[in-house]
Structure formats: C-alpha cells, structure tokens
Tab-separated table of C-alpha atoms and ligand atoms in Angstrom:
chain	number	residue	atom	x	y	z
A	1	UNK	CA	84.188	101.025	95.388
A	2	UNK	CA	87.475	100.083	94.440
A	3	UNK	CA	88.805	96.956	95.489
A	4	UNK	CA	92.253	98.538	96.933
A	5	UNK	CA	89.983	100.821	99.277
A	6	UNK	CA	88.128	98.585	100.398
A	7	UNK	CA	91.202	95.784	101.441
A	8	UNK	CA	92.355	98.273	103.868
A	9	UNK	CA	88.878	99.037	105.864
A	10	UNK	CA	89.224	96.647	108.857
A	11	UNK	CA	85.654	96.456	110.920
A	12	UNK	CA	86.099	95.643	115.192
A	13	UNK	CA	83.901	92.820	115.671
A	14	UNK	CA	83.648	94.281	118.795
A	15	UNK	CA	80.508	92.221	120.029
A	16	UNK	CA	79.941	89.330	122.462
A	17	UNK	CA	77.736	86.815	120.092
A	18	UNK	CA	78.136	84.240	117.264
A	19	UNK	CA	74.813	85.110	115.933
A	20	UNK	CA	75.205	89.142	116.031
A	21	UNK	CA	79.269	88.888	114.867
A	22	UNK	CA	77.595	86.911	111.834
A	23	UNK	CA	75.283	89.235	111.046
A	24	UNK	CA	77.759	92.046	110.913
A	25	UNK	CA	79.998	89.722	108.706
A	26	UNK	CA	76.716	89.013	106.443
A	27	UNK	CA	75.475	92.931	106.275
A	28	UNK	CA	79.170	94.330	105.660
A	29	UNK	CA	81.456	91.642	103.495
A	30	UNK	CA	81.230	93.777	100.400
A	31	UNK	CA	82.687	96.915	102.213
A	32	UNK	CA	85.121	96.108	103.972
A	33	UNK	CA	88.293	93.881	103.785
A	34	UNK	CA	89.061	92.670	106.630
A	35	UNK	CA	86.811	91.621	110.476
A	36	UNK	CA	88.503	91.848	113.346
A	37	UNK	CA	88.345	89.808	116.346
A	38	UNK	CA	89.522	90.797	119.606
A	39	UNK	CA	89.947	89.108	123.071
A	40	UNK	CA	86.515	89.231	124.213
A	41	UNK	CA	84.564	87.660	120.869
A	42	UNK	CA	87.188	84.913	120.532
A	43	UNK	CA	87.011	84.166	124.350
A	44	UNK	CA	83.142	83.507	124.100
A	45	UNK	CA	83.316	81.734	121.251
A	46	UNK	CA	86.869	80.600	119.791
A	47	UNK	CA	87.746	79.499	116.670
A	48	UNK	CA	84.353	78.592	114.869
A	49	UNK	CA	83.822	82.493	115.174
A	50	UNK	CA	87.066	82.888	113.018
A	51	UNK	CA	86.037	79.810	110.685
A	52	UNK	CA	82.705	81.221	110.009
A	53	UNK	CA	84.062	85.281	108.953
A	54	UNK	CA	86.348	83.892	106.654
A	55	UNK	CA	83.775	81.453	105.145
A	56	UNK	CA	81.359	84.189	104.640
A	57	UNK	CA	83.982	86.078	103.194
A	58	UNK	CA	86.283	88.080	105.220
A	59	UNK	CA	89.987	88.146	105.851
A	60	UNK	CA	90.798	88.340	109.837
A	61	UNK	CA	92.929	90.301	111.838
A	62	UNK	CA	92.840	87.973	115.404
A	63	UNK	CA	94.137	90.940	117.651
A	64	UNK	CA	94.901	88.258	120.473
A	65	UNK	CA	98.140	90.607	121.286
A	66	UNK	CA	100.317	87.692	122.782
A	67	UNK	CA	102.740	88.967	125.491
A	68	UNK	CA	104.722	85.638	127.298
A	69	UNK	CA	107.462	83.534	126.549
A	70	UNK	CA	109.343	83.010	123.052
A	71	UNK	CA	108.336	79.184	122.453
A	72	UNK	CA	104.523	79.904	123.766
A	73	UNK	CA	104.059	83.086	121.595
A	74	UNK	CA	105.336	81.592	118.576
A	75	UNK	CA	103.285	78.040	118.913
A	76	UNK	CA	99.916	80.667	119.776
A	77	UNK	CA	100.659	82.387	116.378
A	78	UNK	CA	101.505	79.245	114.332
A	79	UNK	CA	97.969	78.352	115.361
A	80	UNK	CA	96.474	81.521	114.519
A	81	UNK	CA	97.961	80.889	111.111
A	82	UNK	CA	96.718	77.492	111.213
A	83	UNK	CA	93.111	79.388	111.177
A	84	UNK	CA	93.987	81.095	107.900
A	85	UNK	CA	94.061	84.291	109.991
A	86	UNK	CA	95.339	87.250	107.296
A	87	UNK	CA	97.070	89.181	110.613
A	88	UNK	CA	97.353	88.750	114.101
A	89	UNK	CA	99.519	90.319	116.476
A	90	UNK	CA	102.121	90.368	119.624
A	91	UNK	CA	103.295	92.791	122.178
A	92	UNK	CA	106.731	94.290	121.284
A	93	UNK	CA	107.277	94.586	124.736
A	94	UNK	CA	107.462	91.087	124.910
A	95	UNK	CA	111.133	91.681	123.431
A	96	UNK	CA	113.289	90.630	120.469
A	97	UNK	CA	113.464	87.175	121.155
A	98	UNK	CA	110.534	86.854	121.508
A	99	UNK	CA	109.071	88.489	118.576
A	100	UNK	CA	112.288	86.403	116.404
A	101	UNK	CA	111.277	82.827	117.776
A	102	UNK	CA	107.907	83.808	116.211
A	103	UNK	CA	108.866	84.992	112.485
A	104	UNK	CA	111.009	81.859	112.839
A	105	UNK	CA	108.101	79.701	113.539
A	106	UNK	CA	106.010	81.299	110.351
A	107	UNK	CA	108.900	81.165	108.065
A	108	UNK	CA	108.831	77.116	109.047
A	109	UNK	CA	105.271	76.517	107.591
A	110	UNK	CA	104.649	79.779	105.954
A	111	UNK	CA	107.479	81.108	103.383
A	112	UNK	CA	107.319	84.404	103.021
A	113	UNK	CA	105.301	85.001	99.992
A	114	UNK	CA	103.155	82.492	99.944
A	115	UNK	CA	99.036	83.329	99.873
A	116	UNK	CA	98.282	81.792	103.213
A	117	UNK	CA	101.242	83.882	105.395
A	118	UNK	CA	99.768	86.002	107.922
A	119	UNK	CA	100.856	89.459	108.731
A	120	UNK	CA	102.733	89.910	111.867
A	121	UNK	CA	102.165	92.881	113.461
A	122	UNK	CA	103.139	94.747	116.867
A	123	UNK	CA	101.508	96.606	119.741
A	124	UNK	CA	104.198	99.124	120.729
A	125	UNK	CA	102.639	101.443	123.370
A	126	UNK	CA	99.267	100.909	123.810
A	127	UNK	CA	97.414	104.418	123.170
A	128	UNK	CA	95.786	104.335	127.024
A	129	UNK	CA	99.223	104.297	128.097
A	130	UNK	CA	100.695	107.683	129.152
A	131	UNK	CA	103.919	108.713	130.077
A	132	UNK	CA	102.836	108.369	133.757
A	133	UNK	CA	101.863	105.025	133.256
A	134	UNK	CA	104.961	104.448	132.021
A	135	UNK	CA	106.905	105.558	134.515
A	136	UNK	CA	104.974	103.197	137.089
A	137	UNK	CA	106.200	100.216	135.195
A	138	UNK	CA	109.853	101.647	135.275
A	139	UNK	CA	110.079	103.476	132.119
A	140	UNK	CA	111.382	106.866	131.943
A	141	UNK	CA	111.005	107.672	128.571
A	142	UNK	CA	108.457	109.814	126.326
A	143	UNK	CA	105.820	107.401	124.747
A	144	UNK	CA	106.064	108.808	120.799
A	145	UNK	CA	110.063	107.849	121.582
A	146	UNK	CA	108.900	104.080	123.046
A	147	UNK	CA	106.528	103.741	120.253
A	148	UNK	CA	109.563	104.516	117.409
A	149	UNK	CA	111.838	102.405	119.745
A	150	UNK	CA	109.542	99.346	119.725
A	151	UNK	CA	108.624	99.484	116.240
A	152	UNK	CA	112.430	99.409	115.073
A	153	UNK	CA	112.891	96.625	117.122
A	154	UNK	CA	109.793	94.982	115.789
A	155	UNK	CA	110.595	95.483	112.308
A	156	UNK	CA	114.683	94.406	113.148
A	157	UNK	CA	113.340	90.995	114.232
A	158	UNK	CA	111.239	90.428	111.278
A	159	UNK	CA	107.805	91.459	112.036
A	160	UNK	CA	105.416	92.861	108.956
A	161	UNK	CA	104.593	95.951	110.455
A	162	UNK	CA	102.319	97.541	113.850
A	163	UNK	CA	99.547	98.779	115.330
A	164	UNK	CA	99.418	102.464	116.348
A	165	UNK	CA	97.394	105.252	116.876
A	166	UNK	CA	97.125	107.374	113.590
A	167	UNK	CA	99.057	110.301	115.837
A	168	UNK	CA	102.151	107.716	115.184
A	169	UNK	CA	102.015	106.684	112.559
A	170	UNK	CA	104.056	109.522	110.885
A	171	UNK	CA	106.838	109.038	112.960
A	172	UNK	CA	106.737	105.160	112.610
A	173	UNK	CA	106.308	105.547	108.950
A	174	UNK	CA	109.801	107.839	108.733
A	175	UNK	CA	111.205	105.793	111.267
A	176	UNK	CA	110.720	102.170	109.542
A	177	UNK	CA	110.540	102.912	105.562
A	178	UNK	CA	107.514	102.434	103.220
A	179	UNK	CA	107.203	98.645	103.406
A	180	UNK	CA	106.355	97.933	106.960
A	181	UNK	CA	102.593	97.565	107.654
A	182	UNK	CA	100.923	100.321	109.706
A	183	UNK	CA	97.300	99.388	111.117
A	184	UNK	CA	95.549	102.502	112.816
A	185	UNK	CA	92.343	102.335	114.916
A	186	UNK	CA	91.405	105.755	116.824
A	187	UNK	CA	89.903	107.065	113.393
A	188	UNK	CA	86.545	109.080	113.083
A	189	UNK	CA	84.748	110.079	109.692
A	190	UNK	CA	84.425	114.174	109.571
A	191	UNK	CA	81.060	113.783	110.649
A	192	UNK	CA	80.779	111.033	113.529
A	193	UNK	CA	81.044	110.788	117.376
A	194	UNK	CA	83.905	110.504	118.927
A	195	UNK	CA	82.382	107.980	121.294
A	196	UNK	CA	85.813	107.141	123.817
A	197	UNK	CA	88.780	107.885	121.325
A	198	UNK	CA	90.186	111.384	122.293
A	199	UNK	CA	93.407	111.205	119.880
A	200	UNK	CA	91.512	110.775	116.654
A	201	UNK	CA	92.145	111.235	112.908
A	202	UNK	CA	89.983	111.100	109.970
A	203	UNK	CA	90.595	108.061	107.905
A	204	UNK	CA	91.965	110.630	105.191
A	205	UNK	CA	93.872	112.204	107.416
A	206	UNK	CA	95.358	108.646	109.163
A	207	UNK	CA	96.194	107.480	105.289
A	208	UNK	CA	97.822	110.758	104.592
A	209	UNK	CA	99.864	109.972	107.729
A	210	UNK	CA	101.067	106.575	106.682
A	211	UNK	CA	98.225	104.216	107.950
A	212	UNK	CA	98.058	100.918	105.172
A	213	UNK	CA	95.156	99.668	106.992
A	214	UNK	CA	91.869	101.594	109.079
A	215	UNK	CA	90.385	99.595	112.316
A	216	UNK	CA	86.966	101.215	112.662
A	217	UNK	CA	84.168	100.135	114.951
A	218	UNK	CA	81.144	102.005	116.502
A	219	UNK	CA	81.544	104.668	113.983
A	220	UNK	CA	80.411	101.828	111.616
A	221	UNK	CA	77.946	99.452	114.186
A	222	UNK	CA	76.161	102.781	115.530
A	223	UNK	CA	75.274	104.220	112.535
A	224	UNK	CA	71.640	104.451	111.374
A	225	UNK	CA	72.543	102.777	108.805
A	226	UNK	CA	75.948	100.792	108.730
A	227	UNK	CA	76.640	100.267	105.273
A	228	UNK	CA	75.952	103.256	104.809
A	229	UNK	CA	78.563	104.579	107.052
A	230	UNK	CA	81.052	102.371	105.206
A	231	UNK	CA	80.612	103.317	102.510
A	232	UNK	CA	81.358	107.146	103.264
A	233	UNK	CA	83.877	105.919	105.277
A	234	UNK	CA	85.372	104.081	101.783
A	235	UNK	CA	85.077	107.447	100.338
A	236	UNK	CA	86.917	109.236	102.932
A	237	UNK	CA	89.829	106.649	102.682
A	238	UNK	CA	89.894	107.108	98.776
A	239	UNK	CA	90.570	110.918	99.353
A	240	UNK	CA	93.334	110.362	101.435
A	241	UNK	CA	95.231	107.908	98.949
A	242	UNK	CA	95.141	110.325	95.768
A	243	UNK	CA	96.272	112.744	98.330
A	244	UNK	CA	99.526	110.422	99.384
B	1	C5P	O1	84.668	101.469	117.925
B	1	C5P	P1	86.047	101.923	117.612
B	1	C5P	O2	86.223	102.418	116.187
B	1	C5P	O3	86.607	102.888	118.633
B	1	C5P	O4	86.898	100.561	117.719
B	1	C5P	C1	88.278	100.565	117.586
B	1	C5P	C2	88.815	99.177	117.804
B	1	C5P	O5	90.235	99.271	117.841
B	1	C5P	C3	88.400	98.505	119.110
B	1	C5P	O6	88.361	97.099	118.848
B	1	C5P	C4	89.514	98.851	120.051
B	1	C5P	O7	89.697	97.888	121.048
B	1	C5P	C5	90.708	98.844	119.114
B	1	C5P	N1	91.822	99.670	119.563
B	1	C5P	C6	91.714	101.021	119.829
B	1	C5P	N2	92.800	101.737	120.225
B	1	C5P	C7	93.962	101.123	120.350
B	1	C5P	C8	94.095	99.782	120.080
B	1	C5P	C9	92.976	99.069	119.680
B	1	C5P	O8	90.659	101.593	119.718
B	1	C5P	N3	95.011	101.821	120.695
C-alpha cells in the first residue's frame, strides 16, 4: 500500500493496558501511520506507553486536549514534544492567547520545519456537543458556525490545523485554505458497524471532504481480523484521494 495512504490512517489506542496497546502497535505498524493515545491509556500508563509506539515504529498523535492557562498549556505541549510526539492537541476554546503562548513555546525549541516539530492541532466543538449544550454554557450560536469560528481563530494564532468531525470538515477546509491540517475521527468503512458514531463518513467520503488524516478505532480492533480491516480501510482512503 502506498506509503502516502498509509501516513494518514491514524489507529485509537483506545485500550487500558501496556501489554494489549503493544500488541496493537506490533500487529498493525505496517498499516497504519500514526497510534493514537488518548486520556485514558496515557493516564494508566504515561509516557513509557508513548516511548514504546514510537520505538516499535509509530508516529503519535497524544490527544491530551489541554484546556487551562497560557503558560501551563504551552509547558504541557513543550513536553509532549519533548516525547517526540508527531501531533498533539489543545482546546480552542481555551482562547487565542492561549493557543499563541503555545506556538510560541514550539517555535522556541522546535523551528518550524524541522523533522522533530509536532503538529498542533485544535478541538473546536467537540462532536457530542449540540447546540443545546451550547447554549447551557452561554453560547447562542449554531455549532457548524462555532466550529468555523474556532478554527479561524486557531489557525490566526498559529496552530497546524484541527480536529473535526468529517461533517466539518468541508466547511473548515473552505473556511481555512488547503494547508491547515484536518484530522477526522467519526469514519466507518462501507461495510462496518457504526458502533456509537451517529454522524459518520466513509473514509473516502471524509478525504473527499477535506480530511488530511483518518482516526479510526473499533472499526479496526473489532474486526475478525484487524489487519485485515486496515487494509480495506487503506483501500477505501486511496479511492477518495484520486477522487480529490
Ligand atoms: O472506535 P472509533 O473509530 O469510534 O474511535 C474514534 C476515536 O476518535 C476515539 O478515540 C474517540 O475518542 C475519538 N473521537 C471521536 N469523536 C470525536 C473526537 C474524538 O470519536 N469527536
């Protein structure tokens, strides 16, 4: 499979062990790009978890999502850095400043365009966020409008790109030109289940929407055979790139 597909197939680590997130790393290096680890795998076991991907031979996305003040974000993401992380990622609604003090802090030790710079990406409106929820927190404006709001502002104060649900990432991709990074989970092959994603694309369809990159879990860890699934999944995405 070409190498260009398979640099943009991210796999969820979404699991709760050293031992089983290894395995998954072991069985699935050669298909996909990039292993992602999320709050609850890094919580149980921290940074060895990230140490050992990347020396079995994955990049990682470390979706940590930091949310708090300037200084504190931008010393948590130096340190993700610091882990040779390829992207990890902040709330937008954490604010300009915020999301600023922390390109600053990467520019510092990381020029831009040099091999070991990590991608900074944004969470605009998270996807189980409605317009309800909104409101409750004092916002009283559509979500696809917050999500092209946030991801302007992102990209204003420097950051790489965002994560979105494939439904966006149209709009984000008119809205912010072809160089900022769009990362998409929500997306289901034709043929799997859609397990708790209502929203969903196929990974053609998300890459024929704008996605650069494809966060895919269970459709991937539940199959009878996982590499399997990747694989089609790899085909899938290759579709949808002669078709953008
Ligand atoms: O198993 P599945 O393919 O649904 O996993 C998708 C991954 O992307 C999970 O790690 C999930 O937490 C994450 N995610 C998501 N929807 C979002 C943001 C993140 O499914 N809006």
């Amino acid at each position: 499979m070409n190498e260009k597909v398979r640099e943009r197939l991210i796999f969820a680590l979404d699991v709760d062990s050293f031992a089983v997130a290894e395995k998954w790393v072991r069985q699935l290096h050669d298909k996909v790009g990039v292993f992602k680890i999320g709050k609850q795998l890094f919580t149980r076991c921290g940074p060895e978890v990230v140490k050992m991907a990347r020396a079995v031979g994955g990049d990682i996305f470390l979706d940590l999502k930091y949310h708090d003040i300037p200084n504190t974000v931008a010393k948590a993401a130096l340190e993700a850095a610091r882990l040779g992380v390829r992207m990890c990622n902040v709330h937008a609604l954490g604010g300009r400043a915020m999301m600023e003090t922390t390109v600053a802090e990467i520019d510092a030790h990381y020029p831009r365009g040099s091999a070991e710079r990590p991608l900074l990406l944004a969470v605009t409106i998270l996807t189980s966020s409605d317009e309800e929820t909104l409101r409750e927190v004092g916002i009283d404006h559509p979500v696809d409008e917050m999500v092209v709001r946030l991801a302007k502002l992102a990209q204003s104060a420097g950051m790489d790109g965002v994560v979105a649900s494939p439904r966006e990432a149209a709009l984000i991709r008119a809205a912010c030109g072809p160089d900022f990074v769009i990362v998409t989970p929500g997306v289901r092959p034709a043929c799997a289940a859609l397990d708790d994603q209502n929203r969903v694309m196929t990974p053609a369809e998300a890459i024929v929407a704008g996605a650069d990159y494809l966060v895919i879990g269970r459709p991937i860890s539940a199959a009878a055979d996982p590499a399997a699934a990747a694989d089609k999944i790899l085909v899938e995405m290759a579709q949808g790139l002669r078709a953008s």
